[in-house]
PDB file of C-alpha atoms in Angstrom:
ATOM      1  CA  MET J   1     -37.464  31.818  14.919  1.00  0.00           C
ATOM      2  CA  GLU J   2     -35.323  34.822  14.130  1.00  0.00           C
ATOM      3  CA  SER J   3     -36.904  37.976  12.779  1.00  0.00           C
ATOM      4  CA  LYS J   4     -35.443  41.155  11.296  1.00  0.00           C
ATOM      5  CA  SER J   5     -36.904  44.503  10.375  1.00  0.00           C
ATOM      6  CA  VAL J   6     -36.440  45.475   6.721  1.00  0.00           C
ATOM      7  CA  ARG J   7     -37.644  48.477   4.769  1.00  0.00           C
ATOM      8  CA  ILE J   8     -39.584  48.418   1.507  1.00  0.00           C
ATOM      9  CA  ILE J   9     -37.778  50.637  -0.992  1.00  0.00           C
ATOM     10  CA  GLU J  10     -38.718  52.232  -4.311  1.00  0.00           C
ATOM     11  CA  GLY J  11     -40.530  49.859  -6.626  1.00  0.00           C
ATOM     12  CA  GLY J  12     -41.779  47.669  -3.760  1.00  0.00           C
ATOM     13  CA  LYS J  13     -38.397  46.002  -3.301  1.00  0.00           C
ATOM     14  CA  LEU J  14     -37.171  44.664  -0.010  1.00  0.00           C
ATOM     15  CA  ILE J  15     -33.786  43.345   0.975  1.00  0.00           C
ATOM     16  CA  ILE J  16     -33.650  39.838   2.426  1.00  0.00           C
ATOM     17  CA  PRO J  17     -30.896  39.831   5.058  1.00  0.00           C
ATOM     18  CA  ALA J  18     -27.751  37.965   3.970  1.00  0.00           C
ATOM     19  CA  ALA J  19     -27.937  35.497   6.887  1.00  0.00           C
ATOM     20  CA  PHE J  20     -31.481  34.503   5.849  1.00  0.00           C
ATOM     21  CA  ARG J  21     -30.436  34.089   2.212  1.00  0.00           C
ATOM     22  CA  ARG J  22     -27.506  31.894   3.255  1.00  0.00           C
ATOM     23  CA  ASP J  23     -29.667  29.767   5.556  1.00  0.00           C
ATOM     24  CA  LEU J  24     -32.224  29.289   2.770  1.00  0.00           C
ATOM     25  CA  GLY J  25     -29.658  28.704   0.008  1.00  0.00           C
ATOM     26  CA  MET J  26     -30.826  31.743  -1.957  1.00  0.00           C
ATOM     27  CA  ASN J  27     -28.436  33.546  -4.293  1.00  0.00           C
ATOM     28  CA  VAL J  28     -28.533  36.702  -6.380  1.00  0.00           C
ATOM     29  CA  GLY J  29     -30.629  36.069  -9.494  1.00  0.00           C
ATOM     30  CA  ASP J  30     -32.557  33.133  -8.009  1.00  0.00           C
ATOM     31  CA  THR J  31     -36.318  32.994  -8.498  1.00  0.00           C
ATOM     32  CA  VAL J  32     -38.302  32.776  -5.271  1.00  0.00           C
ATOM     33  CA  ILE J  33     -41.917  31.931  -4.515  1.00  0.00           C
ATOM     34  CA  VAL J  34     -43.873  34.668  -2.715  1.00  0.00           C
ATOM     35  CA  GLU J  35     -47.230  33.930  -1.093  1.00  0.00           C
ATOM     36  CA  ASN J  36     -49.756  35.909   0.926  1.00  0.00           C
ATOM     37  CA  VAL J  37     -50.900  33.411   3.568  1.00  0.00           C
ATOM     38  CA  GLY J  38     -53.395  34.751   6.062  1.00  0.00           C
ATOM     39  CA  GLY J  39     -51.971  38.253   5.840  1.00  0.00           C
ATOM     40  CA  GLU J  40     -48.351  37.081   6.127  1.00  0.00           C
ATOM     41  CA  LEU J  41     -45.832  37.408   3.311  1.00  0.00           C
ATOM     42  CA  ARG J  42     -43.981  34.132   2.852  1.00  0.00           C
ATOM     43  CA  ILE J  43     -40.887  33.859   0.690  1.00  0.00           C
ATOM     44  CA  ARG J  44     -39.249  30.544  -0.140  1.00  0.00           C
ATOM     45  CA  SER J  45     -36.818  29.226  -2.685  1.00  0.00           C
ATOM     46  CA  ARG J  46     -38.132  27.509  -5.775  1.00  0.00           C
ATOM     47  CA  ARG J  47     -36.147  24.436  -4.722  1.00  0.00           C
ATOM     48  CA  SER J  48     -38.042  24.401  -1.393  1.00  0.00           C
ATOM     49  CA  ALA J  49     -41.405  24.788  -3.164  1.00  0.00           C
ATOM     50  CA  ILE J  50     -40.605  21.896  -5.527  1.00  0.00           C
ATOM     51  CA  ALA J  51     -39.446  19.679  -2.643  1.00  0.00           C
ATOM     52  CA  ASN J  52     -42.688  20.432  -0.791  1.00  0.00           C
ATOM     53  CA  ALA J  53     -44.788  19.572  -3.870  1.00  0.00           C
ATOM     54  CA  GLN J  54     -42.871  16.307  -4.271  1.00  0.00           C
ATOM     55  CA  ARG J  55     -43.496  15.419  -0.593  1.00  0.00           C
ATOM     56  CA  LEU J  56     -47.213  16.060  -1.057  1.00  0.00           C
ATOM     57  CA  MET J  57     -47.360  13.900  -4.201  1.00  0.00           C
ATOM     58  CA  ARG J  58     -45.539  11.031  -2.453  1.00  0.00           C
ATOM     59  CA  GLN J  59     -48.362  10.976   0.092  1.00  0.00           C
ATOM     60  CA  LEU J  60     -50.907  10.517  -2.715  1.00  0.00           C
ATOM     61  CA  VAL J  61     -49.113   7.849  -4.742  1.00  0.00           C
ATOM     62  CA  PRO J  62     -48.810   4.352  -3.228  1.00  0.00           C
ATOM     63  CA  GLU J  63     -45.291   2.973  -2.728  1.00  0.00           C
ATOM     64  CA  GLY J  64     -44.023   1.095  -5.784  1.00  0.00           C
ATOM     65  CA  THR J  65     -46.427   2.872  -8.163  1.00  0.00           C
ATOM     66  CA  SER J  66     -44.933   4.570 -11.211  1.00  0.00           C
ATOM     67  CA  VAL J  67     -47.102   7.501 -12.220  1.00  0.00           C
ATOM     68  CA  VAL J  68     -45.065   7.793 -15.419  1.00  0.00           C
ATOM     69  CA  ASP J  69     -45.746   4.152 -16.372  1.00  0.00           C
ATOM     70  CA  GLU J  70     -49.462   4.657 -15.700  1.00  0.00           C
ATOM     71  CA  PHE J  71     -49.484   7.806 -17.837  1.00  0.00           C
ATOM     72  CA  ILE J  72     -47.731   6.058 -20.742  1.00  0.00           C
ATOM     73  CA  ALA J  73     -50.141   3.105 -20.528  1.00  0.00           C
ATOM     74  CA  GLU J  74     -53.119   5.492 -20.615  1.00  0.00           C
ATOM     75  CA  ARG J  75     -51.725   7.302 -23.668  1.00  0.00           C
ATOM     76  CA  ARG J  76     -51.074   4.014 -25.484  1.00  0.00           C
ATOM     77  CA  ALA J  77     -54.608   2.801 -24.739  1.00  0.00           C
ATOM     78  CA  GLU J  78     -55.986   6.108 -25.975  1.00  0.00           C
ATOM     79  CA  ALA J  79     -53.934   5.871 -29.179  1.00  0.00           C
ATOM     80  CA  GLU J  80     -55.242   2.354 -29.838  1.00  0.00           C
ATOM     81  CA  ARG J  81     -58.836   3.579 -29.524  1.00  0.00           C
ATOM     82  CA  GLU J  82     -58.282   6.264 -32.175  1.00  0.00           C
TER      83      GLU J  82
END
């Protein structure tokens, strides 16, 4: 794991080294996710955060199950009861 020393500048800004941004696929203007995890500042791309959430959801939903189809069926059943 590579590490670099960066300085916090006016307004609490810090510069993410270009090599890190390239490796992570981050570009100027991108939105990133910042977390305080056990006293460590973690920065990741939104794309990475979404991919992680999708991986977690796949673990919870059985193979061949369509969550969307289940949701639509629930809404239709609810509409019929009204």
